[in-house]
Amino acid sequence: AQTVTQSQPEMSVQEAETVTLSCTYDTSESDYYLFWYKQPPSRQMILVIRQEAYKQQNATENRFSVNFQKAAKSFSLKISDSQLGDAAMYFCAYRSVNLNNYGQNFVFGPGTRLSVLP
Amino acid sequence: DTEVTQTPKHLVMGMTNKKSLKCEQHMGHRAMYWYKQKAKKPPELMFVYSYEKLSINESVPSRFSPECPNSSLLNLHLHALQPEDSALYLCASSQEGRLAGGPGTDTQYFGPGTRLTVL
């Protein structure tokens, strides 16, 4: 079964600075998808960024970018020009391409709580 | 429109009550999911409906019963719950496709959740 690890339970960043959140995963599959989701205190889970494993190019979405290292099974999230609204719990998630085993094909990491200091 | 709606927002129930949580999406997604999330923990997958076929996480107690009346609606029926079932219940949906993968079809979109308290 796939596992996702986030080794930083909490992090903080100064407003306008850059922060990187770490994520590693374990899988025997060669093709899969990786996600970063954000969950503010208001509790709605919001997609931040998505990466397809067969693409070498790192995904970017405005101030958010990833460093995807497939061989190392690492998927870190970089937030540039941090804003107060970025404060939230960030979850790294793994999704299998296999559609036939839904019970195990979407796995979340334990989360990193990010605080943004004014 | 990437909206998934859930009702009610909050629910308080006794251990002998029967209640239902509702989820709806109008994005044409063919897979819908129920998750349970305890405070400061990641969501745990409970049930998945994909093309009206149910997949079950075998660790979920039978006091939780999912129902998918059509591809846009998902219910979670609750009966004889325990205080430890108090949690945030999240619904999600994804487009999916007959072929594995496909750009964006795998992404799950979440509703705002129902905060359930069992007394």
Coordinates of C-alpha atoms in Angstrom, one line a residue:
Chain A
A1 CA 0.0 0.0 0.0
Q2 CA 1.1 3.5 -0.7
T3 CA 2.1 5.8 2.2
V4 CA 2.7 9.6 2.3
T5 CA 4.9 11.3 4.9
Q6 CA 5.1 14.9 5.9
S7 CA 8.0 15.3 8.3
Q8 CA 7.1 18.9 9.4
P9 CA 4.1 19.0 11.6
E10 CA 4.3 22.8 11.9
M11 CA 6.1 25.6 10.1
S12 CA 6.0 29.3 10.1
V13 CA 7.0 31.9 7.5
Q14 CA 7.3 35.7 7.5
E15 CA 4.8 37.5 5.2
A16 CA 6.3 38.0 1.7
E17 CA 9.0 35.4 2.3
T18 CA 9.3 31.9 0.8
V19 CA 8.7 28.6 2.5
T20 CA 9.0 25.0 1.4
L21 CA 6.9 22.2 2.7
S22 CA 8.3 18.6 2.4
C23 CA 6.5 15.5 1.3
T24 CA 7.8 12.0 0.6
Y25 CA 5.9 9.0 -0.4
D26 CA 6.3 5.3 -1.0
T27 CA 4.9 3.3 -3.9
S28 CA 5.7 0.5 -6.2
E29 CA 3.7 2.1 -9.1
S30 CA 5.4 3.8 -11.9
D31 CA 2.5 6.1 -12.8
Y32 CA 0.4 8.1 -10.4
Y33 CA -0.7 11.6 -9.4
L34 CA 0.4 13.8 -6.6
F35 CA -1.5 16.7 -5.0
W36 CA -1.1 19.5 -2.5
Y37 CA -4.4 20.5 -0.7
K38 CA -4.9 23.4 1.6
Q39 CA -7.4 23.4 4.5
P40 CA -7.8 26.7 6.2
P41 CA -9.5 26.9 9.6
S42 CA -12.8 27.4 7.8
R43 CA -12.2 23.7 7.0
Q44 CA -12.9 23.6 3.2
M45 CA -10.3 21.5 1.5
I46 CA -8.9 23.4 -1.5
L47 CA -6.7 22.1 -4.3
V48 CA -3.4 23.9 -4.5
I49 CA -1.5 22.1 -7.2
R50 CA -1.4 18.8 -9.1
Q51 CA 1.5 16.8 -10.6
E52 CA 1.4 13.9 -13.0
A53 CA 4.2 11.5 -12.3
Y54 CA 5.0 10.8 -16.0
K55 CA 5.7 14.5 -16.5
Q56 CA 9.2 15.6 -15.6
Q57 CA 8.3 19.3 -15.6
N58 CA 7.4 20.6 -12.2
A59 CA 3.9 22.0 -11.9
T60 CA 3.4 25.7 -11.0
E61 CA 0.3 27.7 -10.1
N62 CA 1.0 31.4 -9.6
R63 CA 3.0 31.6 -6.3
F64 CA 2.9 27.9 -5.7
S65 CA 5.4 25.5 -7.3
V66 CA 6.6 21.9 -6.6
N67 CA 9.9 20.2 -6.7
F68 CA 9.1 16.7 -7.9
Q69 CA 11.9 14.2 -7.6
K70 CA 10.5 10.9 -8.9
A71 CA 13.5 8.7 -8.1
A72 CA 13.7 10.1 -4.6
K73 CA 9.9 9.9 -4.2
S74 CA 9.9 13.5 -3.0
F75 CA 7.2 16.1 -3.7
S76 CA 7.9 19.4 -2.0
L77 CA 5.7 22.6 -2.2
K78 CA 7.3 26.0 -2.4
I79 CA 5.1 29.0 -1.6
S80 CA 6.6 32.3 -2.7
D81 CA 5.7 35.8 -1.5
S82 CA 3.7 34.3 1.4
Q83 CA 0.5 36.0 2.3
L84 CA -1.6 35.9 5.5
G85 CA -4.3 34.0 3.6
D86 CA -1.8 31.1 3.0
A87 CA -2.1 30.2 6.7
A88 CA -3.6 26.7 6.8
M89 CA -3.1 23.0 7.1
Y90 CA -1.4 21.6 4.0
F91 CA -1.9 18.0 3.0
C92 CA 0.2 16.1 0.5
A93 CA -1.8 13.4 -1.3
Y94 CA -1.1 10.5 -3.6
R95 CA -3.5 9.1 -6.1
S96 CA -3.1 5.8 -8.0
V97 CA -3.8 5.6 -11.7
N98 CA -5.5 2.3 -11.0
L99 CA -9.2 2.9 -11.0
N100 CA -10.1 -0.5 -9.6
N101 CA -8.9 -0.2 -6.0
Y102 CA -10.5 2.9 -4.7
G103 CA -10.1 1.8 -1.1
Q104 CA -6.4 2.5 -1.4
N105 CA -5.9 4.8 -4.3
F106 CA -6.1 8.2 -2.6
V107 CA -3.8 8.6 0.4
F108 CA -3.2 11.8 2.4
G109 CA -0.1 12.6 4.4
P110 CA -0.5 13.7 8.1
G111 CA -0.4 17.4 7.2
T112 CA 1.8 20.5 7.9
R113 CA 0.3 23.4 9.7
L114 CA 1.6 26.7 8.2
S115 CA 1.5 29.9 10.1
V116 CA 2.2 33.2 8.3
L117 CA 3.6 36.0 10.5
P118 CA 2.9 39.6 9.7
Chain B
D1 CA -17.9 25.6 -11.5
T2 CA -16.1 23.3 -9.1
E3 CA -18.7 23.4 -6.3
V4 CA -19.6 20.5 -4.1
T5 CA -22.3 21.3 -1.5
Q6 CA -23.0 19.5 1.7
T7 CA -26.0 19.7 4.1
P8 CA -26.3 20.3 7.0
K9 CA -23.3 22.3 8.1
H10 CA -23.6 21.1 11.6
L11 CA -25.5 18.2 13.1
V12 CA -25.9 17.1 16.7
M13 CA -27.5 13.7 17.4
G14 CA -28.0 11.2 20.1
M15 CA -26.8 7.7 20.0
T16 CA -30.3 6.3 19.2
N17 CA -31.0 8.8 16.4
K18 CA -31.1 8.2 12.7
K19 CA -29.9 11.0 10.5
S20 CA -28.5 11.5 7.0
L21 CA -25.8 13.7 5.5
K22 CA -26.3 14.9 2.0
C23 CA -23.8 15.9 -0.8
E24 CA -24.5 17.2 -4.2
Q25 CA -22.4 18.1 -7.3
H26 CA -23.4 19.4 -10.7
M27 CA -20.0 19.1 -12.5
G28 CA -20.9 15.8 -14.2
H29 CA -18.4 14.0 -12.1
R30 CA -18.8 10.2 -12.0
A31 CA -17.1 9.4 -8.7
M32 CA -18.1 10.6 -5.3
Y33 CA -16.4 10.0 -1.9
W34 CA -17.1 10.2 1.8
Y35 CA -14.3 11.0 4.2
K36 CA -14.1 11.2 7.9
Q37 CA -11.7 13.8 9.4
K38 CA -10.9 14.0 13.1
A39 CA -9.3 17.2 14.5
K40 CA -5.7 17.9 13.3
K41 CA -5.7 14.6 11.3
P42 CA -5.9 14.0 7.5
P43 CA -9.1 12.8 6.0
E44 CA -9.8 9.1 6.0
L45 CA -11.6 7.6 3.1
M46 CA -14.8 5.8 4.0
F47 CA -16.7 5.1 0.8
V48 CA -16.4 5.6 -3.0
Y49 CA -19.0 5.5 -5.6
S50 CA -17.7 5.3 -9.2
Y51 CA -20.2 4.9 -12.0
E52 CA -22.7 3.9 -9.4
K53 CA -20.5 1.1 -8.2
L54 CA -19.7 1.2 -4.5
S55 CA -16.3 0.5 -3.0
I56 CA -16.1 0.0 0.7
N57 CA -13.3 0.6 3.3
E58 CA -13.8 -2.6 5.3
S59 CA -12.9 -0.9 8.5
V60 CA -15.9 1.4 8.4
P61 CA -18.6 0.2 10.9
S62 CA -22.0 -0.8 9.5
R63 CA -23.7 2.1 11.4
F64 CA -22.6 4.2 8.4
S65 CA -24.5 3.4 5.3
P66 CA -23.9 5.2 2.0
E67 CA -26.4 5.7 -0.8
C68 CA -26.0 7.2 -4.3
P69 CA -29.5 7.9 -5.7
N70 CA -27.9 9.3 -8.9
S71 CA -24.6 10.4 -10.2
S72 CA -25.0 13.9 -8.7
L73 CA -26.2 13.0 -5.2
L74 CA -24.5 11.1 -2.4
N75 CA -26.0 10.4 1.1
L76 CA -24.5 9.0 4.2
H77 CA -27.1 7.4 6.6
L78 CA -26.2 7.4 10.2
H79 CA -27.7 5.1 12.8
A80 CA -26.7 4.2 16.4
L81 CA -23.6 6.2 16.3
Q82 CA -21.0 6.4 19.1
P83 CA -19.4 9.6 20.6
E84 CA -16.2 8.6 18.9
D85 CA -17.9 9.1 15.5
S86 CA -18.0 12.8 16.2
A87 CA -15.9 14.4 13.4
L88 CA -16.0 16.5 10.2
Y89 CA -17.5 14.5 7.4
L90 CA -16.2 15.6 4.0
C91 CA -17.7 14.8 0.6
A92 CA -15.7 15.0 -2.6
S93 CA -16.1 14.2 -6.3
S94 CA -13.9 13.6 -9.3
Q95 CA -14.6 13.4 -13.0
E96 CA -12.9 10.1 -13.7
G97 CA -13.0 8.5 -17.1
R98 CA -13.2 5.1 -18.7
L99 CA -9.5 5.2 -19.5
A100 CA -7.0 5.5 -16.7
G101 CA -5.9 9.0 -15.9
G102 CA -6.6 11.8 -18.3
P103 CA -5.8 15.4 -17.6
G104 CA -7.5 16.6 -14.5
T105 CA -10.0 13.8 -14.3
D106 CA -8.4 12.4 -11.2
T107 CA -8.6 15.6 -9.1
Q108 CA -11.0 15.4 -6.2
Y109 CA -13.0 18.5 -5.3
F110 CA -14.2 18.8 -1.7
G111 CA -17.3 20.1 -0.1
P112 CA -17.2 22.3 3.0
G113 CA -18.1 19.4 5.3
T114 CA -20.6 18.6 8.0
R115 CA -19.5 18.9 11.6
L116 CA -21.1 16.0 13.4
T117 CA -21.4 15.7 17.2
V118 CA -22.7 12.6 18.8
L119 CA -23.9 12.9 22.4

